[in-house]
Every structure is written in C-alpha cells, then in structure tokens.
mmCIF file of C-alpha atoms in Angstrom:
data_model
loop_
_atom_site.group_PDB
_atom_site.id
_atom_site.type_symbol
_atom_site.label_atom_id
_atom_site.label_comp_id
_atom_site.label_asym_id
_atom_site.label_seq_id
_atom_site.Cartn_x
_atom_site.Cartn_y
_atom_site.Cartn_z
ATOM 1 C CA UNK A 1 0.080 0.065 -0.018
ATOM 2 C CA UNK A 2 1.857 3.472 -1.235
ATOM 3 C CA UNK A 3 1.503 6.347 0.979
ATOM 4 C CA UNK A 4 2.150 9.509 -0.301
ATOM 5 C CA UNK A 5 1.792 11.638 2.773
ATOM 6 C CA UNK A 6 1.290 11.244 6.419
ATOM 7 C CA UNK A 7 0.530 13.561 9.090
ATOM 8 C CA UNK A 8 0.099 12.137 12.131
ATOM 9 C CA UNK A 9 -1.590 14.775 14.204
ATOM 10 C CA UNK A 10 -4.035 17.380 12.286
ATOM 11 C CA UNK A 11 -7.355 18.898 13.017
ATOM 12 C CA UNK A 12 -7.597 19.796 9.469
ATOM 13 C CA UNK A 13 -8.924 16.593 8.084
ATOM 14 C CA UNK A 14 -11.775 15.507 9.933
ATOM 15 C CA UNK A 15 -13.595 16.131 13.530
ATOM 16 C CA UNK A 16 -11.089 16.145 16.588
ATOM 17 C CA UNK A 17 -7.019 15.452 16.280
ATOM 18 C CA UNK A 18 -6.546 12.779 13.427
ATOM 19 C CA UNK A 19 -3.937 10.786 12.118
ATOM 20 C CA UNK A 20 -4.088 11.343 8.243
ATOM 21 C CA UNK A 21 -2.985 9.369 5.373
ATOM 22 C CA UNK A 22 -2.907 9.979 1.813
ATOM 23 C CA UNK A 23 -2.246 7.154 -0.441
ATOM 24 C CA UNK A 24 -0.504 7.485 -3.835
ATOM 25 C CA UNK A 25 -2.447 6.900 -6.802
ATOM 26 C CA UNK A 26 -5.927 7.805 -8.285
ATOM 27 C CA UNK A 27 -7.935 6.499 -11.239
ATOM 28 C CA UNK A 28 -9.917 9.845 -11.478
ATOM 29 C CA UNK A 29 -8.911 12.905 -12.856
ATOM 30 C CA UNK A 30 -10.759 15.772 -11.212
ATOM 31 C CA UNK A 31 -9.974 19.139 -12.552
ATOM 32 C CA UNK A 32 -8.681 21.200 -10.040
ATOM 33 C CA UNK A 33 -7.485 18.312 -7.693
ATOM 34 C CA UNK A 34 -6.049 19.369 -4.660
ATOM 35 C CA UNK A 35 -3.292 16.728 -4.647
ATOM 36 C CA UNK A 36 -2.349 16.211 -8.397
ATOM 37 C CA UNK A 37 1.082 14.755 -7.120
ATOM 38 C CA UNK A 38 -0.782 11.761 -5.715
ATOM 39 C CA UNK A 39 -2.482 10.903 -8.800
ATOM 40 C CA UNK A 40 0.030 8.537 -10.400
ATOM 41 C CA UNK A 41 0.054 5.016 -9.051
ATOM 42 C CA UNK A 42 4.112 5.069 -9.163
ATOM 43 C CA UNK A 43 5.776 6.491 -6.544
ATOM 44 C CA UNK A 44 4.679 6.797 -2.827
ATOM 45 C CA UNK A 45 6.237 4.944 0.047
ATOM 46 C CA UNK A 46 5.168 1.131 0.328
ATOM 47 C CA UNK A 47 3.494 0.459 3.705
ATOM 48 C CA UNK A 48 2.709 -2.329 5.683
ATOM 49 C CA UNK A 49 -0.832 -2.284 6.996
ATOM 50 C CA UNK A 50 0.092 -3.610 10.308
ATOM 51 C CA UNK A 51 3.064 -1.748 10.925
ATOM 52 C CA UNK A 52 0.950 1.293 10.122
ATOM 53 C CA UNK A 53 -1.704 0.359 12.605
ATOM 54 C CA UNK A 54 1.032 0.097 15.292
ATOM 55 C CA UNK A 55 2.326 3.289 14.535
ATOM 56 C CA UNK A 56 -1.380 4.864 14.488
ATOM 57 C CA UNK A 57 -2.129 3.192 17.685
ATOM 58 C CA UNK A 58 1.029 4.478 19.420
ATOM 59 C CA UNK A 59 -0.088 8.340 18.531
ATOM 60 C CA UNK A 60 -1.359 9.746 21.614
ATOM 61 C CA UNK A 61 -4.339 12.079 21.645
ATOM 62 C CA UNK A 62 -5.940 11.405 18.449
ATOM 63 C CA UNK A 63 -9.618 10.634 17.735
ATOM 64 C CA UNK A 64 -9.337 9.009 14.543
ATOM 65 C CA UNK A 65 -7.904 8.625 11.137
ATOM 66 C CA UNK A 66 -8.500 10.183 8.065
ATOM 67 C CA UNK A 67 -7.980 8.295 4.644
ATOM 68 C CA UNK A 68 -7.299 10.656 1.622
ATOM 69 C CA UNK A 69 -5.438 10.499 -1.631
ATOM 70 C CA UNK A 70 -4.942 9.720 -4.005
ATOM 71 C CA UNK A 71 -8.162 7.282 -4.181
ATOM 72 C CA UNK A 72 -8.403 5.422 -0.921
ATOM 73 C CA UNK A 73 -10.599 2.733 -2.528
ATOM 74 C CA UNK A 74 -7.945 1.878 -5.052
ATOM 75 C CA UNK A 75 -6.028 0.724 -2.293
ATOM 76 C CA UNK A 76 -9.252 -1.129 -0.469
ATOM 77 C CA UNK A 77 -7.516 -4.088 1.050
ATOM 78 C CA UNK A 78 -4.761 -2.656 2.847
ATOM 79 C CA UNK A 79 -6.936 0.106 4.069
ATOM 80 C CA UNK A 80 -9.539 -2.289 5.034
ATOM 81 C CA UNK A 81 -7.418 -3.954 7.383
ATOM 82 C CA UNK A 82 -5.848 -0.425 9.144
ATOM 83 C CA UNK A 83 -9.309 0.820 9.602
ATOM 84 C CA UNK A 84 -10.997 -2.156 10.975
ATOM 85 C CA UNK A 85 -8.075 -2.335 13.404
ATOM 86 C CA UNK A 86 -7.958 1.143 14.332
ATOM 87 C CA UNK A 87 -11.769 1.172 14.795
ATOM 88 C CA UNK A 88 -11.671 -1.939 16.951
ATOM 89 C CA UNK A 89 -9.133 -0.158 19.111
ATOM 90 C CA UNK A 90 -11.785 2.806 19.805
ATOM 91 C CA UNK A 91 -10.769 5.354 17.101
ATOM 92 C CA UNK A 92 -13.037 6.659 14.491
ATOM 93 C CA UNK A 93 -12.272 6.295 10.657
ATOM 94 C CA UNK A 94 -13.164 9.091 8.130
ATOM 95 C CA UNK A 95 -12.902 8.394 4.289
ATOM 96 C CA UNK A 96 -12.575 10.687 1.460
ATOM 97 C CA UNK A 97 -13.413 9.473 -1.802
ATOM 98 C CA UNK A 98 -14.034 10.619 -5.320
ATOM 99 C CA UNK A 99 -16.452 8.214 -6.060
ATOM 100 C CA UNK A 100 -20.240 8.154 -4.536
ATOM 101 C CA UNK A 101 -20.942 5.888 -1.729
ATOM 102 C CA UNK A 102 -24.000 4.333 -4.088
ATOM 103 C CA UNK A 103 -21.556 3.604 -6.763
ATOM 104 C CA UNK A 104 -18.764 2.311 -4.321
ATOM 105 C CA UNK A 105 -21.560 0.090 -2.680
ATOM 106 C CA UNK A 106 -22.864 -1.157 -6.333
ATOM 107 C CA UNK A 107 -19.658 -2.618 -7.377
ATOM 108 C CA UNK A 108 -19.737 -5.749 -5.290
ATOM 109 C CA UNK A 109 -15.998 -5.402 -4.492
ATOM 110 C CA UNK A 110 -15.309 -7.462 -1.270
ATOM 111 C CA UNK A 111 -12.376 -5.132 -0.285
ATOM 112 C CA UNK A 112 -14.245 -1.749 -0.833
ATOM 113 C CA UNK A 113 -17.198 -3.325 1.170
ATOM 114 C CA UNK A 114 -14.948 -4.421 3.893
ATOM 115 C CA UNK A 115 -13.131 -0.844 4.022
ATOM 116 C CA UNK A 116 -16.756 0.968 4.041
ATOM 117 C CA UNK A 117 -17.626 -1.454 7.069
ATOM 118 C CA UNK A 118 -14.869 0.074 8.879
ATOM 119 C CA UNK A 119 -15.704 3.777 8.156
ATOM 120 C CA UNK A 120 -17.729 6.137 10.607
ATOM 121 C CA UNK A 121 -17.961 8.948 8.019
ATOM 122 C CA UNK A 122 -17.685 9.114 4.169
ATOM 123 C CA UNK A 123 -17.246 12.284 2.105
ATOM 124 C CA UNK A 124 -18.149 11.150 -1.386
ATOM 125 C CA UNK A 125 -17.981 12.324 -4.734
ATOM 126 C CA UNK A 126 -15.740 13.834 -7.177
ATOM 127 C CA UNK A 127 -14.033 17.153 -6.231
ATOM 128 C CA UNK A 128 -15.730 20.039 -8.569
ATOM 129 C CA UNK A 129 -13.808 23.264 -8.376
ATOM 130 C CA UNK A 130 -16.567 25.064 -9.997
ATOM 131 C CA UNK A 131 -18.604 24.444 -6.960
ATOM 132 C CA UNK A 132 -16.862 25.438 -3.835
ATOM 133 C CA UNK A 133 -18.395 24.412 -0.571
ATOM 134 C CA UNK A 134 -17.837 27.173 2.253
ATOM 135 C CA UNK A 135 -20.346 25.957 4.580
ATOM 136 C CA UNK A 136 -19.628 22.504 5.365
ATOM 137 C CA UNK A 137 -16.048 21.948 7.006
ATOM 138 C CA UNK A 138 -13.966 19.213 5.516
ATOM 139 C CA UNK A 139 -15.752 19.196 2.134
ATOM 140 C CA UNK A 140 -14.180 20.508 -0.992
ATOM 141 C CA UNK A 141 -17.223 21.057 -3.164
ATOM 142 C CA UNK A 142 -21.240 21.481 -2.904
ATOM 143 C CA UNK A 143 -21.733 18.145 -5.107
ATOM 144 C CA UNK A 144 -19.975 15.925 -2.432
ATOM 145 C CA UNK A 145 -21.737 14.098 0.195
ATOM 146 C CA UNK A 146 -21.116 13.684 3.964
ATOM 147 C CA UNK A 147 -22.385 10.269 5.448
ATOM 148 C CA UNK A 148 -22.307 8.980 8.830
ATOM 149 C CA UNK A 149 -22.110 5.501 8.817
ATOM 150 C CA UNK A 150 -22.148 4.831 12.187
ATOM 151 C CA UNK A 151 -23.411 6.614 15.476
ATOM 152 C CA UNK A 152 -19.935 7.805 16.163
ATOM 153 C CA UNK A 153 -21.115 11.402 14.861
ATOM 154 C CA UNK A 154 -23.891 13.316 14.762
ATOM 155 C CA UNK A 155 -23.933 15.587 11.346
ATOM 156 C CA UNK A 156 -25.470 18.275 13.240
ATOM 157 C CA UNK A 157 -22.674 18.907 15.661
ATOM 158 C CA UNK A 158 -21.408 22.445 15.087
ATOM 159 C CA UNK A 159 -17.636 21.230 14.184
ATOM 160 C CA UNK A 160 -19.123 20.228 10.820
ATOM 161 C CA UNK A 161 -20.269 23.802 10.055
ATOM 162 C CA UNK A 162 -17.388 25.662 11.577
ATOM 163 C CA UNK A 163 -14.863 27.460 9.113
ATOM 164 C CA UNK A 164 -12.425 25.922 7.112
ATOM 165 C CA UNK A 165 -9.191 25.007 8.432
ATOM 166 C CA UNK A 166 -5.702 25.100 7.066
ATOM 167 C CA UNK A 167 -2.526 23.729 8.597
ATOM 168 C CA UNK A 168 0.936 24.731 7.498
ATOM 169 C CA UNK A 169 4.137 22.659 8.446
ATOM 170 C CA UNK A 170 7.816 22.789 7.805
ATOM 171 C CA UNK A 171 8.794 19.342 7.482
ATOM 172 C CA UNK A 172 12.484 18.176 6.756
ATOM 173 C CA UNK A 173 12.948 21.632 5.112
ATOM 174 C CA UNK A 174 9.549 21.610 2.948
ATOM 175 C CA UNK A 175 6.450 23.457 3.556
ATOM 176 C CA UNK A 176 3.267 20.756 3.841
ATOM 177 C CA UNK A 177 -0.155 22.408 3.722
ATOM 178 C CA UNK A 178 -3.084 20.485 4.453
ATOM 179 C CA UNK A 179 -6.661 20.943 5.056
ATOM 180 C CA UNK A 180 -8.150 23.350 2.512
ATOM 181 C CA UNK A 181 -8.674 22.681 -1.160
ATOM 182 C CA UNK A 182 -8.013 25.963 -2.187
ATOM 183 C CA UNK A 183 -6.387 25.178 -5.569
ATOM 184 C CA UNK A 184 -8.212 27.129 -8.079
ATOM 185 C CA UNK A 185 -10.221 28.978 -5.643
ATOM 186 C CA UNK A 186 -8.409 31.994 -4.582
ATOM 187 C CA UNK A 187 -8.080 33.223 -1.177
ATOM 188 C CA UNK A 188 -11.254 33.995 0.705
#
C-alpha cells in the first residue's frame, strides 16, 4: 500500500485530532484536484498495513484516522485492514473518496465493502472546483456528500459547520499544507 503523505496529528482533515494518511494513486482526474502529485500510481512509500496500525495506535491523543488520496478505495484491501484495526481499538475512521457511496456499494467489491464497513464518516463524490463549499467543514465542493455510517458522529454537530481549516508545517525543509482545497478557488 503506497502512501504519499502522512500527517500524524492534524485537526484539518476531520473531527478532532486525527492521524491523516494520503495514498498514492488515483484513477480519477478531477479538474482542480487538490493533490495532483498523488494521482500517479507509481511513487509513494510502500507501507505494511500492520506496521501502520502500530504507528497509529502509538500516536497519543488522536480521535481517529482520515483516509485521503489519491483515491483510498484504489487501495481498499490494505486500508480495510488498517481501518478495521483502529476502529476496533476505539478510534474513528473518516474516508474521502471521489466515487459516490452508491457507486462503491454497487461494485460488489469485497475489499471496498470491508473498507466501508470500517468507516464512521465518508465524504463522497468527485471534487468540482466550480462548486466550492464554504459552509461544510472538510468538504471541498457542494456536489460532495457527507455520510455518517455509524453513530459515532452527529452531522448536526457545530464542528461540521465551522470555518475551513488550513494547517502549514515545515517538515524536513519542506512546507506542507493540508486541510483546505484552495487550488483554483483563490483566497477567501
């Protein structure tokens, strides 16, 4: 399972403090994609799911994990193992996918079904830069849906409607920005 980026402690990729991981590779080509460097299936850091689970569970103070990309469902087998293990340990799982939830369920893909079964929240649908969403936190465009698949979250919670979040870090001499799909949108 190739990872393009890991941010072990973020509040910009879902509710609470989260361990966010971006997979490398996406079959979609949404115009204005926030992460074009993660589109190619080549690259990324090969990562063992069990080692990743151990790293996640050793991270203090997190509420859950967020799975982003690239396209997480393109790596459903490995991510399903990770998601199920961290959920069993009491953490929540949030998935961002460019496919609709209905389309994913209609596939009949056992790995995708296992991944969805281990998710508490799903943001679904392709990013559309012509429909920026400035009312729902953590959502890039108005055409995207937000689904609570378990009782872990109430979508009426004010955290889901707060302003957009942007985090900037200096990591190994590089500036890493996450949390706000600003590309093509301009600054507010």
